[in-house]
Short mmCIF file of C-alpha atoms in Angstrom, two decimals:
data_model
loop_
_atom_site.label_atom_id
_atom_site.label_comp_id
_atom_site.label_asym_id
_atom_site.label_seq_id
_atom_site.Cartn_x
_atom_site.Cartn_y
_atom_site.Cartn_z
CA ASP H 50 -1.93 -5.45 10.13
CA THR H 51 -4.85 -5.02 7.92
CA ALA H 52 -6.68 -1.55 8.03
CA VAL H 53 -9.55 -2.71 5.55
CA SER H 54 -10.00 -6.11 5.07
CA GLN H 55 -12.38 -8.44 2.66
CA THR H 56 -13.71 -11.57 2.64
CA PRO H 57 -13.97 -13.49 0.04
CA LYS H 58 -11.53 -12.43 -2.47
CA TYR H 59 -12.63 -14.45 -5.25
CA LEU H 60 -16.62 -15.48 -5.57
CA VAL H 61 -17.60 -17.57 -8.32
CA THR H 62 -21.79 -18.59 -8.14
CA GLN H 63 -23.88 -19.42 -10.26
CA MET H 64 -26.98 -16.66 -11.41
CA GLY H 65 -29.83 -16.62 -9.78
CA ASN H 66 -27.75 -17.55 -6.22
CA ASP H 67 -28.02 -15.07 -3.09
CA LYS H 68 -24.29 -13.99 -1.54
CA SER H 69 -22.73 -11.72 1.18
CA ILE H 70 -19.23 -9.73 0.89
CA LYS H 71 -18.33 -8.98 4.60
CA CYS H 72 -16.25 -5.79 4.93
CA GLU H 73 -13.86 -4.47 7.91
CA GLN H 74 -11.93 -1.80 9.53
CA ASN H 75 -9.38 -1.64 12.35
CA LEU H 76 -8.90 2.08 11.61
CA GLY H 77 -11.43 3.59 13.90
CA HIS H 78 -13.26 5.47 11.50
CA ASP H 79 -17.15 6.37 11.19
CA THR H 80 -17.90 5.58 7.90
CA MET H 81 -17.57 3.37 5.28
CA TYR H 82 -18.26 2.65 1.26
CA TRP H 83 -19.04 -0.17 -0.83
CA TYR H 84 -17.59 0.95 -5.00
CA LYS H 85 -18.01 -1.43 -7.79
CA GLN H 86 -15.20 -1.41 -10.33
CA ASP H 87 -16.79 -2.71 -13.87
CA SER H 88 -15.08 -4.61 -16.61
CA LYS H 89 -13.98 -1.29 -18.20
CA LYS H 90 -12.43 -0.70 -14.70
CA PHE H 91 -14.84 2.03 -13.62
CA LEU H 92 -15.68 2.71 -10.45
CA LYS H 93 -18.33 4.68 -9.40
CA ILE H 94 -20.12 4.36 -5.67
CA MET H 95 -23.39 2.47 -4.32
CA PHE H 96 -23.35 3.14 -0.75
CA SER H 97 -21.97 4.95 2.17
CA TYR H 98 -22.39 4.31 5.61
CA ASN H 99 -21.96 6.65 8.41
CA ASN H 100 -21.76 5.45 12.41
CA LYS H 101 -24.17 2.83 10.99
CA GLU H 102 -26.44 4.81 8.91
CA LEU H 103 -27.02 4.68 5.64
CA ILE H 104 -25.97 8.37 3.99
CA ILE H 105 -25.31 7.52 0.53
CA ASN H 106 -27.48 5.42 -1.61
CA GLU H 107 -26.77 5.78 -5.20
CA THR H 108 -29.02 4.31 -8.08
CA VAL H 109 -28.29 0.35 -7.29
CA PRO H 110 -31.19 -1.93 -7.93
CA ASN H 111 -32.50 -3.15 -4.16
CA ARG H 112 -30.99 -7.12 -4.84
CA PHE H 113 -28.33 -5.34 -3.19
CA SER H 114 -28.18 -4.69 0.61
CA PRO H 115 -25.58 -3.01 2.48
CA LYS H 116 -25.68 -3.83 6.47
CA SER H 117 -23.74 -2.25 9.20
CA PRO H 118 -23.61 -3.46 12.21
CA ASP H 119 -21.31 -1.42 14.12
CA LYS H 120 -18.88 1.12 12.56
CA ALA H 121 -16.15 -1.62 12.07
CA HIS H 122 -18.61 -3.76 9.91
CA LEU H 123 -20.14 -2.97 6.65
CA ASN H 124 -21.75 -6.08 4.99
CA LEU H 125 -22.25 -6.22 1.05
CA HIS H 126 -25.58 -9.16 0.21
CA ILE H 127 -26.75 -9.28 -3.38
CA ASN H 128 -29.75 -11.26 -3.99
CA SER H 129 -30.94 -13.29 -7.22
CA LEU H 130 -27.17 -12.46 -8.40
CA GLU H 131 -27.02 -11.47 -12.73
CA LEU H 132 -24.16 -12.31 -14.71
CA GLY H 133 -24.61 -8.27 -14.52
CA ASP H 134 -23.09 -8.04 -11.44
CA SER H 135 -20.04 -9.86 -12.16
CA ALA H 136 -16.74 -7.06 -11.29
CA VAL H 137 -15.12 -6.48 -8.46
CA TYR H 138 -16.52 -4.64 -5.17
CA PHE H 139 -14.26 -2.54 -2.72
CA CYS H 140 -15.06 -1.44 0.31
CA ALA H 141 -13.67 1.57 1.84
CA SER H 142 -13.46 3.72 5.14
CA SER H 143 -12.97 7.00 6.53
CA GLN H 144 -13.10 9.31 8.86
CA SER H 145 -16.50 11.70 8.59
CA GLY H 146 -15.76 14.85 6.21
CA ALA H 147 -15.32 15.47 2.38
CA ARG H 148 -11.30 15.99 3.48
CA GLU H 149 -10.65 12.88 4.74
CA THR H 150 -8.85 10.56 2.48
CA GLN H 151 -10.52 7.07 1.71
CA TYR H 152 -8.63 3.44 2.66
CA PHE H 153 -10.07 0.61 0.50
CA GLY H 154 -9.94 -2.81 0.80
CA PRO H 155 -8.07 -5.41 -1.14
CA GLY H 156 -11.50 -6.01 -3.68
CA THR H 157 -13.56 -9.60 -3.91
CA ARG H 158 -13.63 -10.34 -7.52
CA LEU H 159 -17.41 -11.66 -8.04
CA LEU H 160 -17.79 -13.59 -11.27
CA VAL H 161 -21.82 -14.74 -11.97
CA LEU H 162 -22.30 -18.19 -14.17
CA ALA R 119 -23.40 17.15 -10.90
CA GLN R 120 -18.99 16.14 -10.58
CA THR R 121 -17.74 14.56 -13.10
CA VAL R 122 -13.92 13.25 -13.43
CA THR R 123 -12.41 13.17 -17.28
CA GLN R 124 -9.44 11.17 -17.68
CA SER R 125 -8.56 11.50 -21.90
CA GLN R 126 -5.51 9.26 -21.54
CA PRO R 127 -6.19 5.19 -21.44
CA GLU R 128 -2.87 4.46 -21.67
CA MET R 129 0.72 5.22 -21.21
CA SER R 130 4.13 3.74 -22.02
CA VAL R 131 7.39 5.39 -20.99
CA GLN R 132 10.77 4.26 -20.26
CA GLU R 133 12.57 3.55 -16.96
CA ALA R 134 13.75 6.62 -15.59
CA GLU R 135 11.73 8.85 -17.38
CA THR R 136 9.15 11.25 -15.95
CA VAL R 137 5.51 10.89 -17.28
CA THR R 138 2.31 13.30 -17.25
CA LEU R 139 -1.06 12.13 -16.21
CA SER R 140 -3.67 14.27 -17.05
CA CYS R 141 -6.99 14.97 -15.53
CA THR R 142 -10.02 17.47 -15.36
CA TYR R 143 -13.00 17.68 -13.68
CA ASP R 144 -16.21 19.35 -13.40
CA THR R 145 -17.59 20.68 -10.06
CA SER R 146 -19.84 23.64 -9.31
CA GLU R 147 -18.54 23.55 -5.87
CA ASN R 148 -15.53 25.94 -4.42
CA ASN R 149 -14.76 23.37 -2.13
CA TYR R 150 -13.42 20.19 -2.93
CA TYR R 151 -10.44 17.12 -2.84
CA LEU R 152 -8.51 16.08 -5.54
CA PHE R 153 -6.60 12.79 -5.16
CA TRP R 154 -4.82 10.15 -7.58
CA TYR R 155 -4.88 6.52 -6.45
CA LYS R 156 -2.85 3.65 -8.30
CA GLN R 157 -3.65 0.11 -8.82
CA PRO R 158 -1.48 -2.40 -9.62
CA PRO R 159 -1.82 -5.73 -11.02
CA SER R 160 -2.50 -6.46 -7.51
CA ARG R 161 -5.42 -4.89 -7.41
CA GLN R 162 -5.22 -2.87 -4.18
CA MET R 163 -6.08 0.97 -4.50
CA ILE R 164 -3.63 3.46 -3.14
CA LEU R 165 -3.33 6.51 -2.50
CA VAL R 166 -0.73 8.10 -3.93
CA ILE R 167 -1.45 11.62 -3.62
CA ARG R 168 -4.23 14.37 -2.49
CA GLN R 169 -4.84 18.40 -3.41
CA GLU R 170 -7.17 20.77 -1.20
CA ALA R 171 -8.53 22.82 -3.79
CA TYR R 172 -8.06 25.72 -1.48
CA LYS R 173 -4.59 25.15 -1.59
CA GLN R 174 -2.78 26.93 -4.06
CA GLN R 175 0.44 25.24 -3.61
CA ASN R 176 0.90 21.75 -5.62
CA ALA R 177 1.05 18.50 -3.39
CA THR R 178 4.48 16.73 -3.39
CA GLU R 179 5.34 13.55 -2.14
CA ASN R 180 8.51 11.96 -3.22
CA ARG R 181 8.78 11.02 -6.55
CA PHE R 182 5.06 12.55 -7.26
CA SER R 183 4.00 15.72 -7.69
CA VAL R 184 0.75 17.54 -9.33
CA ASN R 185 -0.03 20.45 -11.32
CA PHE R 186 -3.30 21.69 -10.21
CA GLN R 187 -5.23 24.64 -11.92
CA LYS R 188 -7.96 25.41 -10.26
CA ALA R 189 -9.04 28.16 -13.11
CA ALA R 190 -8.81 25.20 -15.85
CA LYS R 191 -10.35 23.14 -13.38
CA SER R 192 -6.87 20.26 -14.64
CA PHE R 193 -5.13 18.37 -11.79
CA SER R 194 -1.98 16.45 -13.45
CA LEU R 195 -0.19 13.78 -12.56
CA LYS R 196 3.59 13.30 -12.60
CA ILE R 197 5.95 11.19 -12.18
CA SER R 198 9.52 11.51 -11.85
CA ASP R 199 12.52 9.41 -12.47
CA SER R 200 9.61 6.44 -13.12
CA GLN R 201 10.14 2.92 -12.26
CA LEU R 202 9.43 -0.64 -12.71
CA GLY R 203 6.73 -0.67 -9.57
CA ASP R 204 4.68 2.24 -10.84
CA THR R 205 2.96 0.07 -13.49
CA ALA R 206 -0.30 0.12 -12.81
CA MET R 207 -3.40 1.89 -13.75
CA TYR R 208 -4.23 5.47 -12.64
CA PHE R 209 -7.38 6.61 -11.82
CA CYS R 210 -8.19 10.81 -10.48
CA ALA R 211 -10.99 11.17 -8.18
CA SER R 212 -12.83 14.20 -6.60
CA ILE R 213 -15.09 14.52 -3.91
CA GLN R 214 -16.88 17.03 -2.05
CA GLY R 215 -19.75 16.98 0.71
CA ALA R 216 -20.89 14.04 0.08
CA GLN R 217 -18.28 12.10 0.80
CA LYS R 218 -18.21 10.39 -2.65
CA LEU R 219 -15.69 9.37 -4.89
CA VAL R 220 -15.73 10.66 -8.18
CA PHE R 221 -13.45 8.64 -10.45
CA GLY R 222 -12.13 9.42 -13.67
CA GLN R 223 -11.68 6.66 -16.52
CA GLY R 224 -8.15 5.58 -15.32
CA THR R 225 -4.92 5.62 -17.12
CA ARG R 226 -3.05 2.72 -17.85
CA LEU R 227 1.06 3.26 -17.08
CA THR R 228 3.47 1.12 -18.38
CA ILE R 229 6.87 1.22 -16.96
CA ASN R 230 9.30 -0.33 -19.60
CA PRO R 231 12.85 -1.72 -18.57
#
């Protein structure tokens, strides 16, 4: 059984389009995250939700809007896509608390042309 | 602010050799957690090992062990009896308080047959 799943795995789109990436976890965790991995492989957190409430919002353009309909789901919607948005986006989940290990999804490779 | 530094962009060893990956971090907190994640070519982020800063004993997981030097803020990963399947990017990460993982730049490890 997949613990943290993301759809789609690959996304190729044109500049200016709007796209969404979905994430689901079946681990019973109450905290979910979005991380971005750039072309140099550098990973940086974007958002974190705990029990559907936004708790971390790094300096991300407001074209990116996360939505958490329930504890098991965290979606990422991106408006007006730009070339610089091309990256791998990882969803992760954990129980709340800094000591808890974060488990990652398989990543979504986004390519903006 | 937390920072994590991996000074070795790439490393390469022969199968069955032992290899050590370096990581240093900076934090003003007393209570924090350290992790090594592995990212093979499949792109999946896999937890290798974790260390609680309040524990003096170095964590071990089968062939993987860490050398945690709290005063020096150093957290290196040792892989013994390396295997071809260990070929991957390895990321050192730390977490404190706000639950956001802060990653190093990664070390690309190649195990040669």
